Amino acid sequence: MQPQLGPLAGIRVLDLSGGAEQYCGKLFAQLGADVLLVEPLAGSSQRREAPFIDGSAHPETSLSFAYFNQGKRGIALDLDSGAGQDVLLKLAGGADLVIESERPGLMTERGLDAKSLSQTNPSLLVTSITPFGQEGPYAQFEGGDLVTLAFGGLLSLGGYPEMAPTAPYGNQAILSAAQFAAVASMMALWEVEGQSEPRTGQHIDVSIQESVAMALENAVQFVELEGSIRKRNGGEQRQAGTGVFPCGDGMIYLMAGGVASNKFWKTTANWLVETGAAGAEELLNDRWFDHAFLQTAEAKQLFAGIFLPYAATRTKAELYEEGQRRRIPICPVSTTADLLQNRQLTHRQFFEETVHPHSGRSFFVPGAPYRLSQSPWTLGRPAPQLGEHTHEVLAELGLSNEQQAVLLREGVIA
């Protein structure tokens, strides 16, 4: 086993999760914890998620699997067999944290639930990430990312008016739960580490629905303070001058009206007048400083008629730089390709190069969005190939080559 560096060096984590929940374990791995991904013999379901390298579907070419499991070791183990359950109990005996995402009750049926594992290791923490939590009327409901986005309320805010809601790309509901799970697990780990002997662990129950409900921006405050319900406004100005607008090479977001709208409105109007936007003088009329007028369809149409022809002749970068110079809230809507060229991200070396173990291809992945001045964050080893570290891990448990051969022959490991 490679020596671990980082603030969590010495912490051992068993990651039994199967989908984007694996992001939780990744956060621990890249801070130095020894994270062991425990997969079924057929491999994690995440291995079958696109995109694939060169579009070639294969359990070892999933880019999402490679991203979510960087820094981890991997073992393939049948947890529905008695022998596989025995191996996991042995692993749990030396672990600090177990992360799992099975439906409530399945781990109990296997004898691997938090209560059972704590009998092997009383100080063990077990974090369960499920659609609706471990109990309640929805606990046994099936629920993926789209379902939990809907039940959590966020789906209602995504997309265009008068059309069906649109989900954000990339399992955002599950990823938000994985981040909450990591924070909760770290707090629990800190609490256990601070106990005197004998230490006592606990079960951390994370609901994806509740994690989504935490992410509704200010929608709840709108109901409480204004008695209004936030609705989808994609593709529209929230009020005149505030929204996403097309330009010469993409889209920009502008907030000429909104918070402190009088200040921003006058500055924006002066910008358009001074740079020759046709009809921009109209925007200095007194009615544009009336918040109620900015909410009207007439105001939105008038502003679009002036700004859109002007923006069409300029790039995102040109509009952004001029707006920033005038201290107007404006920013480009960046594509993925834009991010790789972004000067700020390049300066901070945010994207890091890694090698894919199966293909040998190099590609860039996001690094950490934080810096610890004294504790290194590391990208870590590439994601494990299926069963890559099974022999190594079982040898650490004291199982001989002969014992491992029996388990392999019986279909317990791979």
mmCIF file of C-alpha atoms in Angstrom:
data_model
loop_
_atom_site.group_PDB
_atom_site.id
_atom_site.type_symbol
_atom_site.label_atom_id
_atom_site.label_comp_id
_atom_site.label_asym_id
_atom_site.label_seq_id
_atom_site.Cartn_x
_atom_site.Cartn_y
_atom_site.Cartn_z
ATOM 1 C CA MET A 1 0.000 0.000 0.000
ATOM 2 C CA GLN A 2 1.286 3.454 -0.886
ATOM 3 C CA PRO A 3 1.964 5.759 2.084
ATOM 4 C CA GLN A 4 -0.851 8.240 2.610
ATOM 5 C CA LEU A 5 -0.228 11.973 2.952
ATOM 6 C CA GLY A 6 -2.591 14.708 4.060
ATOM 7 C CA PRO A 7 -4.597 15.777 7.090
ATOM 8 C CA LEU A 8 -6.623 12.533 7.145
ATOM 9 C CA ALA A 9 -3.632 10.182 6.883
ATOM 10 C CA GLY A 10 -4.265 7.214 9.150
ATOM 11 C CA ILE A 11 -8.045 7.292 8.701
ATOM 12 C CA ARG A 12 -9.477 4.171 7.058
ATOM 13 C CA VAL A 13 -12.733 4.302 5.101
ATOM 14 C CA LEU A 14 -14.770 1.519 3.505
ATOM 15 C CA ASP A 15 -16.789 2.885 0.576
ATOM 16 C CA LEU A 16 -19.665 0.553 -0.265
ATOM 17 C CA SER A 17 -21.644 3.143 -2.234
ATOM 18 C CA GLY A 18 -22.583 2.454 -5.814
ATOM 19 C CA GLY A 19 -23.278 5.657 -7.750
ATOM 20 C CA ALA A 20 -22.451 9.341 -7.513
ATOM 21 C CA GLU A 21 -22.546 8.846 -3.732
ATOM 22 C CA GLN A 22 -18.939 7.723 -4.267
ATOM 23 C CA TYR A 23 -18.011 11.417 -4.318
ATOM 24 C CA CYS A 24 -18.228 11.345 -0.512
ATOM 25 C CA GLY A 25 -15.413 8.797 -0.257
ATOM 26 C CA LYS A 26 -13.372 10.654 -2.876
ATOM 27 C CA LEU A 27 -13.322 13.740 -0.649
ATOM 28 C CA PHE A 28 -11.784 11.644 2.147
ATOM 29 C CA ALA A 29 -9.293 9.936 -0.172
ATOM 30 C CA GLN A 30 -7.891 13.170 -1.526
ATOM 31 C CA LEU A 31 -7.257 14.455 1.980
ATOM 32 C CA GLY A 32 -5.122 11.429 2.748
ATOM 33 C CA ALA A 33 -7.521 8.800 4.112
ATOM 34 C CA ASP A 34 -7.056 5.203 2.996
ATOM 35 C CA VAL A 35 -10.362 4.696 1.180
ATOM 36 C CA LEU A 36 -11.210 1.180 0.027
ATOM 37 C CA LEU A 37 -13.947 0.935 -2.605
ATOM 38 C CA VAL A 38 -15.863 -2.313 -2.065
ATOM 39 C CA GLU A 39 -17.620 -3.305 -5.300
ATOM 40 C CA PRO A 40 -19.874 -6.249 -6.200
ATOM 41 C CA LEU A 41 -18.279 -8.867 -8.434
ATOM 42 C CA ALA A 42 -19.879 -7.331 -11.528
ATOM 43 C CA GLY A 43 -18.527 -3.934 -10.570
ATOM 44 C CA SER A 44 -20.109 -0.752 -9.273
ATOM 45 C CA SER A 45 -23.141 0.553 -11.154
ATOM 46 C CA GLN A 46 -21.124 3.734 -11.734
ATOM 47 C CA ARG A 47 -18.859 1.767 -14.101
ATOM 48 C CA ARG A 48 -21.797 1.561 -16.492
ATOM 49 C CA GLU A 49 -22.475 5.304 -16.549
ATOM 50 C CA ALA A 50 -21.517 7.438 -19.563
ATOM 51 C CA PRO A 51 -19.532 9.218 -20.799
ATOM 52 C CA PHE A 52 -17.042 6.564 -21.852
ATOM 53 C CA ILE A 53 -13.581 7.088 -23.330
ATOM 54 C CA ASP A 54 -13.992 7.386 -27.112
ATOM 55 C CA GLY A 55 -17.656 6.436 -26.641
ATOM 56 C CA SER A 56 -16.672 2.789 -26.117
ATOM 57 C CA ALA A 57 -18.878 1.361 -23.352
ATOM 58 C CA HIS A 58 -16.834 -0.840 -21.029
ATOM 59 C CA PRO A 59 -16.670 -1.209 -17.221
ATOM 60 C CA GLU A 60 -13.161 0.246 -17.259
ATOM 61 C CA THR A 61 -13.800 3.236 -19.540
ATOM 62 C CA SER A 62 -16.430 5.212 -17.610
ATOM 63 C CA LEU A 63 -15.079 8.705 -17.026
ATOM 64 C CA SER A 64 -17.515 9.371 -14.193
ATOM 65 C CA PHE A 65 -16.301 6.247 -12.378
ATOM 66 C CA ALA A 66 -12.712 7.342 -12.907
ATOM 67 C CA TYR A 67 -13.490 10.771 -11.456
ATOM 68 C CA PHE A 68 -15.524 9.688 -8.431
ATOM 69 C CA ASN A 69 -13.025 7.039 -7.377
ATOM 70 C CA GLN A 70 -9.663 8.708 -7.863
ATOM 71 C CA GLY A 71 -7.433 8.157 -4.858
ATOM 72 C CA LYS A 72 -9.118 4.921 -3.717
ATOM 73 C CA ARG A 73 -8.051 1.305 -3.629
ATOM 74 C CA GLY A 74 -10.556 -1.275 -4.832
ATOM 75 C CA ILE A 75 -11.761 -4.746 -3.931
ATOM 76 C CA ALA A 76 -14.513 -6.869 -5.530
ATOM 77 C CA LEU A 77 -16.531 -8.766 -2.922
ATOM 78 C CA ASP A 78 -19.881 -10.603 -2.855
ATOM 79 C CA LEU A 79 -21.677 -9.127 0.162
ATOM 80 C CA ASP A 80 -24.651 -11.457 -0.335
ATOM 81 C CA SER A 81 -22.524 -14.472 0.572
ATOM 82 C CA GLY A 82 -21.654 -15.478 4.114
ATOM 83 C CA ALA A 83 -17.942 -15.597 3.303
ATOM 84 C CA GLY A 84 -18.082 -12.124 1.737
ATOM 85 C CA GLN A 85 -19.893 -10.752 4.769
ATOM 86 C CA ASP A 86 -17.212 -12.260 7.020
ATOM 87 C CA VAL A 87 -14.511 -10.489 5.016
ATOM 88 C CA LEU A 88 -16.330 -7.172 5.317
ATOM 89 C CA LEU A 89 -16.721 -7.608 9.075
ATOM 90 C CA LYS A 90 -12.966 -8.129 9.308
ATOM 91 C CA LEU A 91 -12.367 -5.013 7.239
ATOM 92 C CA ALA A 92 -14.785 -3.021 9.388
ATOM 93 C CA GLY A 93 -12.867 -4.072 12.472
ATOM 94 C CA GLY A 94 -9.952 -1.885 11.376
ATOM 95 C CA ALA A 95 -11.941 0.956 9.779
ATOM 96 C CA ASP A 96 -12.999 4.361 11.059
ATOM 97 C CA LEU A 97 -15.864 4.985 8.643
ATOM 98 C CA VAL A 98 -18.159 2.966 6.398
ATOM 99 C CA ILE A 99 -20.122 4.717 3.612
ATOM 100 C CA GLU A 100 -23.066 2.880 2.049
ATOM 101 C CA SER A 101 -26.027 3.706 -0.175
ATOM 102 C CA GLU A 102 -28.186 0.572 -0.155
ATOM 103 C CA ARG A 103 -31.952 0.708 0.316
ATOM 104 C CA PRO A 104 -32.887 0.859 4.011
ATOM 105 C CA GLY A 105 -33.001 -2.643 5.479
ATOM 106 C CA LEU A 106 -30.716 -4.417 2.994
ATOM 107 C CA MET A 107 -27.610 -4.028 5.128
ATOM 108 C CA THR A 108 -29.589 -5.364 8.109
ATOM 109 C CA GLU A 109 -30.568 -8.436 6.058
ATOM 110 C CA ARG A 110 -26.877 -8.976 5.340
ATOM 111 C CA GLY A 111 -25.903 -8.526 8.977
ATOM 112 C CA LEU A 112 -23.819 -5.516 7.967
ATOM 113 C CA ASP A 113 -25.921 -2.637 9.286
ATOM 114 C CA ALA A 114 -24.538 -0.027 11.682
ATOM 115 C CA LYS A 115 -25.654 -1.950 14.765
ATOM 116 C CA SER A 116 -24.047 -5.186 13.589
ATOM 117 C CA LEU A 117 -20.814 -3.518 12.500
ATOM 118 C CA SER A 118 -20.539 -1.697 15.821
ATOM 119 C CA GLN A 119 -20.363 -5.052 17.586
ATOM 120 C CA THR A 120 -17.152 -5.693 15.668
ATOM 121 C CA ASN A 121 -15.874 -2.142 16.080
ATOM 122 C CA PRO A 122 -17.693 0.004 18.702
ATOM 123 C CA SER A 123 -16.016 3.239 17.549
ATOM 124 C CA LEU A 124 -16.990 2.754 13.897
ATOM 125 C CA LEU A 125 -18.980 5.441 12.062
ATOM 126 C CA VAL A 126 -21.481 4.292 9.428
ATOM 127 C CA THR A 127 -22.836 6.833 6.944
ATOM 128 C CA SER A 128 -25.914 5.863 4.909
ATOM 129 C CA ILE A 129 -26.879 7.945 1.863
ATOM 130 C CA THR A 130 -30.372 7.103 0.622
ATOM 131 C CA PRO A 131 -33.113 8.893 -1.338
ATOM 132 C CA PHE A 132 -35.385 9.561 1.649
ATOM 133 C CA GLY A 133 -33.466 8.515 4.747
ATOM 134 C CA GLN A 134 -33.711 5.375 6.854
ATOM 135 C CA GLU A 135 -37.259 5.839 8.119
ATOM 136 C CA GLY A 136 -40.567 7.465 7.254
ATOM 137 C CA PRO A 137 -43.369 6.807 4.744
ATOM 138 C CA TYR A 138 -41.058 7.223 1.717
ATOM 139 C CA ALA A 139 -38.031 5.362 3.093
ATOM 140 C CA GLN A 140 -38.584 2.266 0.926
ATOM 141 C CA PHE A 141 -39.399 4.217 -2.236
ATOM 142 C CA GLU A 142 -37.052 3.894 -5.187
ATOM 143 C CA GLY A 143 -35.516 7.239 -6.031
ATOM 144 C CA GLY A 144 -32.716 8.362 -8.298
ATOM 145 C CA ASP A 145 -31.419 11.846 -8.978
ATOM 146 C CA LEU A 146 -34.471 13.068 -10.907
ATOM 147 C CA VAL A 147 -36.927 11.734 -8.320
ATOM 148 C CA THR A 148 -35.131 13.348 -5.387
ATOM 149 C CA LEU A 149 -34.759 16.636 -7.271
ATOM 150 C CA ALA A 150 -38.527 16.603 -7.690
ATOM 151 C CA PHE A 151 -39.358 15.564 -4.122
ATOM 152 C CA GLY A 152 -36.843 18.055 -2.755
ATOM 153 C CA GLY A 153 -38.419 20.952 -4.663
ATOM 154 C CA LEU A 154 -35.458 22.038 -6.766
ATOM 155 C CA LEU A 155 -36.803 20.587 -10.016
ATOM 156 C CA SER A 156 -39.695 23.057 -9.920
ATOM 157 C CA LEU A 157 -37.223 25.937 -10.348
ATOM 158 C CA GLY A 158 -35.291 24.499 -13.290
ATOM 159 C CA GLY A 159 -36.093 25.212 -16.909
ATOM 160 C CA TYR A 160 -38.419 27.479 -18.872
ATOM 161 C CA PRO A 161 -41.855 28.902 -18.053
ATOM 162 C CA GLU A 162 -44.841 27.069 -19.528
ATOM 163 C CA MET A 163 -42.708 23.972 -20.124
ATOM 164 C CA ALA A 164 -41.941 20.853 -18.105
ATOM 165 C CA PRO A 165 -39.195 21.341 -15.475
ATOM 166 C CA THR A 166 -35.620 20.658 -16.568
ATOM 167 C CA ALA A 167 -33.140 18.878 -14.312
ATOM 168 C CA PRO A 168 -29.586 20.190 -13.997
ATOM 169 C CA TYR A 169 -26.928 17.993 -15.550
ATOM 170 C CA GLY A 170 -24.875 15.492 -13.633
ATOM 171 C CA ASN A 171 -26.629 13.947 -10.600
ATOM 172 C CA GLN A 172 -26.680 17.217 -8.690
ATOM 173 C CA ALA A 173 -29.101 15.902 -6.050
ATOM 174 C CA ILE A 174 -26.928 12.914 -5.208
ATOM 175 C CA LEU A 175 -23.761 15.003 -5.269
ATOM 176 C CA SER A 176 -25.231 17.506 -2.829
ATOM 177 C CA ALA A 177 -26.075 14.626 -0.485
ATOM 178 C CA ALA A 178 -22.563 13.211 -0.891
ATOM 179 C CA GLN A 179 -21.093 16.543 0.169
ATOM 180 C CA PHE A 180 -23.412 16.819 3.170
ATOM 181 C CA ALA A 181 -22.500 13.225 4.034
ATOM 182 C CA ALA A 182 -18.794 14.061 3.939
ATOM 183 C CA VAL A 183 -19.261 17.074 6.223
ATOM 184 C CA ALA A 184 -21.457 15.144 8.655
ATOM 185 C CA SER A 185 -19.002 12.230 8.665
ATOM 186 C CA MET A 186 -16.088 14.560 9.349
ATOM 187 C CA MET A 187 -17.941 16.129 12.280
ATOM 188 C CA ALA A 188 -18.734 12.695 13.682
ATOM 189 C CA LEU A 189 -15.134 11.579 13.146
ATOM 190 C CA TRP A 190 -13.900 14.640 15.028
ATOM 191 C CA GLU A 191 -16.289 13.823 17.861
ATOM 192 C CA VAL A 192 -15.120 10.200 18.089
ATOM 193 C CA GLU A 193 -11.462 11.184 17.939
ATOM 194 C CA GLY A 194 -12.027 13.518 20.893
ATOM 195 C CA GLN A 195 -13.543 10.837 23.115
ATOM 196 C CA SER A 196 -11.631 9.066 25.821
ATOM 197 C CA GLU A 197 -11.545 5.282 25.672
ATOM 198 C CA PRO A 198 -13.749 3.400 25.065
ATOM 199 C CA ARG A 199 -14.850 5.363 22.016
ATOM 200 C CA THR A 200 -18.367 5.048 20.634
ATOM 201 C CA GLY A 201 -19.311 5.566 16.993
ATOM 202 C CA GLN A 202 -22.688 6.372 15.511
ATOM 203 C CA HIS A 203 -24.934 5.999 12.457
ATOM 204 C CA ILE A 204 -25.150 9.019 10.127
ATOM 205 C CA ASP A 205 -28.425 9.023 8.192
ATOM 206 C CA VAL A 206 -28.292 11.257 5.070
ATOM 207 C CA SER A 207 -31.433 11.908 3.005
ATOM 208 C CA ILE A 208 -30.930 13.068 -0.585
ATOM 209 C CA GLN A 209 -34.390 14.666 -0.547
ATOM 210 C CA GLU A 210 -33.485 16.713 2.529
ATOM 211 C CA SER A 211 -30.138 17.663 1.002
ATOM 212 C CA VAL A 212 -31.977 19.029 -2.038
ATOM 213 C CA ALA A 213 -34.482 20.892 0.124
ATOM 214 C CA MET A 214 -31.492 22.664 1.695
ATOM 215 C CA ALA A 215 -30.491 23.971 -1.740
ATOM 216 C CA LEU A 216 -33.552 25.958 -2.800
ATOM 217 C CA GLU A 217 -31.664 29.262 -2.789
ATOM 218 C CA ASN A 218 -34.088 31.890 -1.481
ATOM 219 C CA ALA A 219 -37.312 30.191 -2.598
ATOM 220 C CA VAL A 220 -38.417 29.519 0.971
ATOM 221 C CA GLN A 221 -37.802 33.140 1.963
ATOM 222 C CA PHE A 222 -39.993 34.298 -0.944
ATOM 223 C CA VAL A 223 -42.909 32.323 0.496
ATOM 224 C CA GLU A 224 -42.274 33.465 4.052
ATOM 225 C CA LEU A 225 -41.533 37.141 3.441
ATOM 226 C CA GLU A 226 -43.476 37.975 0.275
ATOM 227 C CA GLY A 227 -46.127 35.286 0.133
ATOM 228 C CA SER A 228 -45.060 34.420 -3.416
ATOM 229 C CA ILE A 229 -43.855 31.163 -4.923
ATOM 230 C CA ARG A 230 -40.679 31.199 -7.005
ATOM 231 C CA LYS A 231 -41.262 29.869 -10.495
ATOM 232 C CA ARG A 232 -39.149 28.886 -13.464
ATOM 233 C CA ASN A 233 -37.814 31.862 -15.402
ATOM 234 C CA GLY A 234 -35.143 30.283 -17.578
ATOM 235 C CA GLY A 235 -34.670 32.173 -20.821
ATOM 236 C CA GLU A 236 -36.537 35.213 -19.516
ATOM 237 C CA GLN A 237 -35.534 38.415 -17.809
ATOM 238 C CA ARG A 238 -36.514 38.304 -14.142
ATOM 239 C CA GLN A 239 -37.033 42.012 -14.627
ATOM 240 C CA ALA A 240 -35.852 44.347 -17.356
ATOM 241 C CA GLY A 241 -32.072 44.145 -17.680
ATOM 242 C CA THR A 242 -31.625 41.138 -15.412
ATOM 243 C CA GLY A 243 -31.144 37.714 -16.963
ATOM 244 C CA VAL A 244 -29.175 35.677 -19.469
ATOM 245 C CA PHE A 245 -28.679 37.248 -22.900
ATOM 246 C CA PRO A 246 -27.105 35.941 -26.132
ATOM 247 C CA CYS A 247 -24.081 37.728 -27.535
ATOM 248 C CA GLY A 248 -21.613 37.300 -30.393
ATOM 249 C CA ASP A 249 -20.064 34.042 -29.210
ATOM 250 C CA GLY A 250 -22.326 32.657 -26.504
ATOM 251 C CA MET A 251 -24.280 33.961 -23.533
ATOM 252 C CA ILE A 252 -23.739 36.459 -20.721
ATOM 253 C CA TYR A 253 -25.572 37.148 -17.467
ATOM 254 C CA LEU A 254 -26.382 40.791 -16.749
ATOM 255 C CA MET A 255 -27.962 42.350 -13.667
ATOM 256 C CA ALA A 256 -28.772 45.911 -14.648
ATOM 257 C CA GLY A 257 -31.931 45.773 -12.548
ATOM 258 C CA GLY A 258 -32.217 44.038 -9.201
ATOM 259 C CA VAL A 259 -30.425 44.752 -5.944
ATOM 260 C CA ALA A 260 -29.499 48.449 -5.915
ATOM 261 C CA SER A 261 -31.119 48.593 -9.364
ATOM 262 C CA ASN A 262 -31.081 52.401 -9.520
ATOM 263 C CA LYS A 263 -27.287 52.477 -9.275
ATOM 264 C CA PHE A 264 -26.696 49.648 -11.727
ATOM 265 C CA TRP A 265 -29.378 50.782 -14.117
ATOM 266 C CA LYS A 266 -27.937 54.239 -14.627
ATOM 267 C CA THR A 267 -24.423 52.863 -15.045
ATOM 268 C CA THR A 268 -25.625 50.291 -17.582
ATOM 269 C CA ALA A 269 -27.662 52.848 -19.511
ATOM 270 C CA ASN A 270 -24.692 55.225 -19.658
ATOM 271 C CA TRP A 271 -22.474 52.397 -20.932
ATOM 272 C CA LEU A 272 -24.858 51.630 -23.787
ATOM 273 C CA VAL A 273 -25.313 55.300 -24.632
ATOM 274 C CA GLU A 274 -21.574 56.053 -24.625
ATOM 275 C CA THR A 275 -20.730 53.063 -26.818
ATOM 276 C CA GLY A 276 -23.391 53.811 -29.418
ATOM 277 C CA ALA A 277 -26.130 51.252 -28.760
ATOM 278 C CA ALA A 278 -29.099 52.262 -30.904
ATOM 279 C CA GLY A 279 -31.963 53.685 -28.836
ATOM 280 C CA ALA A 280 -30.047 53.524 -25.549
ATOM 281 C CA GLU A 281 -30.996 57.099 -24.605
ATOM 282 C CA GLU A 282 -34.483 55.751 -23.854
ATOM 283 C CA LEU A 283 -33.034 53.820 -20.892
ATOM 284 C CA LEU A 284 -32.271 57.078 -19.047
ATOM 285 C CA ASN A 285 -35.961 58.041 -18.934
ATOM 286 C CA ASP A 286 -37.282 58.431 -15.369
ATOM 287 C CA ARG A 287 -39.645 55.473 -15.664
ATOM 288 C CA TRP A 288 -36.696 53.063 -15.814
ATOM 289 C CA PHE A 289 -35.886 53.932 -12.204
ATOM 290 C CA ASP A 290 -39.291 52.677 -11.073
ATOM 291 C CA HIS A 291 -38.922 49.096 -9.827
ATOM 292 C CA ALA A 292 -42.540 48.322 -10.718
ATOM 293 C CA PHE A 293 -41.970 49.354 -14.347
ATOM 294 C CA LEU A 294 -38.920 47.079 -14.619
ATOM 295 C CA GLN A 295 -41.187 44.138 -13.816
ATOM 296 C CA THR A 296 -43.477 44.753 -16.790
ATOM 297 C CA ALA A 297 -43.431 42.905 -20.098
ATOM 298 C CA GLU A 298 -43.157 46.254 -21.868
ATOM 299 C CA ALA A 299 -39.926 47.124 -20.055
ATOM 300 C CA LYS A 300 -38.413 43.715 -20.719
ATOM 301 C CA GLN A 301 -39.242 43.926 -24.421
ATOM 302 C CA LEU A 302 -37.875 47.444 -24.757
ATOM 303 C CA PHE A 303 -34.619 46.569 -23.024
ATOM 304 C CA ALA A 304 -34.156 43.443 -25.146
ATOM 305 C CA GLY A 305 -34.763 45.448 -28.302
ATOM 306 C CA ILE A 306 -31.879 47.760 -27.384
ATOM 307 C CA PHE A 307 -29.424 45.376 -25.737
ATOM 308 C CA LEU A 308 -29.661 42.270 -27.943
ATOM 309 C CA PRO A 309 -28.549 43.935 -31.222
ATOM 310 C CA TYR A 310 -25.710 45.609 -29.305
ATOM 311 C CA ALA A 311 -24.567 42.378 -27.587
ATOM 312 C CA ALA A 312 -24.716 40.449 -30.866
ATOM 313 C CA THR A 313 -21.764 42.476 -32.166
ATOM 314 C CA ARG A 314 -19.549 41.752 -29.162
ATOM 315 C CA THR A 315 -17.994 38.701 -27.553
ATOM 316 C CA LYS A 316 -18.494 37.443 -23.998
ATOM 317 C CA ALA A 317 -14.998 38.619 -23.113
ATOM 318 C CA GLU A 318 -15.572 42.114 -24.518
ATOM 319 C CA LEU A 319 -18.866 42.567 -22.699
ATOM 320 C CA TYR A 320 -17.424 41.190 -19.464
ATOM 321 C CA GLU A 321 -14.328 43.370 -19.515
ATOM 322 C CA GLU A 322 -16.250 46.555 -20.302
ATOM 323 C CA GLY A 323 -18.910 45.771 -17.717
ATOM 324 C CA GLN A 324 -16.306 45.024 -15.074
ATOM 325 C CA ARG A 325 -14.482 48.253 -15.867
ATOM 326 C CA ARG A 326 -17.703 50.113 -15.175
ATOM 327 C CA ARG A 327 -18.488 47.971 -12.086
ATOM 328 C CA ILE A 328 -21.667 46.518 -13.581
ATOM 329 C CA PRO A 329 -22.708 42.999 -12.446
ATOM 330 C CA ILE A 330 -22.071 41.002 -15.625
ATOM 331 C CA CYS A 331 -20.329 37.720 -16.333
ATOM 332 C CA PRO A 332 -19.881 35.264 -19.196
ATOM 333 C CA VAL A 333 -21.801 31.994 -19.194
ATOM 334 C CA SER A 334 -18.771 29.705 -19.375
ATOM 335 C CA THR A 335 -18.735 26.432 -21.261
ATOM 336 C CA THR A 336 -16.556 23.525 -20.149
ATOM 337 C CA ALA A 337 -14.032 24.512 -22.814
ATOM 338 C CA ASP A 338 -14.020 28.068 -21.444
ATOM 339 C CA LEU A 339 -13.168 26.799 -17.969
ATOM 340 C CA LEU A 340 -10.060 25.029 -19.221
ATOM 341 C CA GLN A 341 -8.873 28.346 -20.659
ATOM 342 C CA ASN A 342 -9.964 30.528 -17.748
ATOM 343 C CA ARG A 343 -7.054 32.711 -16.609
ATOM 344 C CA GLN A 344 -7.983 32.570 -12.923
ATOM 345 C CA LEU A 345 -8.329 28.780 -12.836
ATOM 346 C CA THR A 346 -5.115 28.430 -14.864
ATOM 347 C CA HIS A 347 -3.239 30.716 -12.477
ATOM 348 C CA ARG A 348 -4.349 28.641 -9.484
ATOM 349 C CA GLN A 349 -3.663 25.372 -11.361
ATOM 350 C CA PHE A 350 -7.153 24.156 -10.530
ATOM 351 C CA PHE A 351 -7.283 21.474 -13.227
ATOM 352 C CA GLU A 352 -4.826 18.618 -12.793
ATOM 353 C CA GLU A 353 -3.635 16.032 -15.286
ATOM 354 C CA THR A 354 -4.163 12.359 -14.533
ATOM 355 C CA VAL A 355 -3.688 9.078 -16.381
ATOM 356 C CA HIS A 356 -6.536 6.654 -16.980
ATOM 357 C CA PRO A 357 -5.347 3.208 -15.817
ATOM 358 C CA HIS A 358 -7.188 1.123 -18.420
ATOM 359 C CA SER A 359 -6.520 3.196 -21.540
ATOM 360 C CA GLY A 360 -3.312 4.940 -20.548
ATOM 361 C CA ARG A 361 -4.834 8.204 -21.797
ATOM 362 C CA SER A 362 -4.124 11.466 -20.010
ATOM 363 C CA PHE A 363 -6.871 13.952 -19.249
ATOM 364 C CA PHE A 364 -7.565 16.886 -16.962
ATOM 365 C CA VAL A 365 -9.841 16.705 -13.923
ATOM 366 C CA PRO A 366 -10.969 19.329 -11.391
ATOM 367 C CA GLY A 367 -8.731 19.711 -8.366
ATOM 368 C CA ALA A 368 -9.740 20.942 -4.914
ATOM 369 C CA PRO A 369 -11.756 24.177 -4.565
ATOM 370 C CA TYR A 370 -9.805 24.982 -1.398
ATOM 371 C CA ARG A 371 -6.191 25.272 -0.262
ATOM 372 C CA LEU A 372 -4.798 24.051 3.063
ATOM 373 C CA SER A 373 -1.564 25.934 3.693
ATOM 374 C CA GLN A 374 -0.021 23.218 5.884
ATOM 375 C CA SER A 375 -1.891 20.048 4.894
ATOM 376 C CA PRO A 376 -1.491 18.781 1.327
ATOM 377 C CA TRP A 377 -4.430 17.836 -0.863
ATOM 378 C CA THR A 378 -3.452 15.254 -3.453
ATOM 379 C CA LEU A 379 -5.178 14.001 -6.573
ATOM 380 C CA GLY A 380 -4.209 10.471 -5.599
ATOM 381 C CA ARG A 381 -3.846 7.253 -7.520
ATOM 382 C CA PRO A 382 -6.114 6.608 -10.531
ATOM 383 C CA ALA A 383 -9.451 4.941 -9.824
ATOM 384 C CA PRO A 384 -9.021 1.204 -9.255
ATOM 385 C CA GLN A 385 -9.705 -1.349 -11.924
ATOM 386 C CA LEU A 386 -12.226 -3.967 -10.838
ATOM 387 C CA GLY A 387 -10.680 -6.043 -8.041
ATOM 388 C CA GLU A 388 -7.301 -4.376 -8.503
ATOM 389 C CA HIS A 389 -6.375 -4.437 -4.820
ATOM 390 C CA THR A 390 -8.316 -7.522 -3.692
ATOM 391 C CA HIS A 391 -5.197 -9.620 -3.108
ATOM 392 C CA GLU A 392 -3.375 -6.770 -1.381
ATOM 393 C CA VAL A 393 -6.277 -6.010 0.972
ATOM 394 C CA LEU A 394 -6.957 -9.629 1.878
ATOM 395 C CA ALA A 395 -3.252 -10.180 2.557
ATOM 396 C CA GLU A 396 -3.408 -7.249 4.980
ATOM 397 C CA LEU A 397 -6.198 -9.114 6.781
ATOM 398 C CA GLY A 398 -3.917 -12.129 7.099
ATOM 399 C CA LEU A 399 -5.575 -14.342 4.479
ATOM 400 C CA SER A 400 -3.072 -16.630 2.799
ATOM 401 C CA ASN A 401 -2.819 -17.188 -0.943
ATOM 402 C CA GLU A 402 -4.528 -20.554 -0.454
ATOM 403 C CA GLN A 403 -7.434 -18.987 1.452
ATOM 404 C CA GLN A 404 -7.809 -16.324 -1.207
ATOM 405 C CA ALA A 405 -7.808 -18.989 -3.911
ATOM 406 C CA VAL A 406 -10.726 -20.723 -2.177
ATOM 407 C CA LEU A 407 -12.681 -17.448 -2.031
ATOM 408 C CA LEU A 408 -11.965 -16.808 -5.705
ATOM 409 C CA ARG A 409 -13.052 -20.330 -6.688
ATOM 410 C CA GLU A 410 -16.280 -19.952 -4.699
ATOM 411 C CA GLY A 411 -17.108 -16.645 -6.375
ATOM 412 C CA VAL A 412 -16.742 -14.552 -3.230
ATOM 413 C CA ILE A 413 -14.020 -12.241 -4.568
ATOM 414 C CA ALA A 414 -12.767 -11.048 -7.936
#
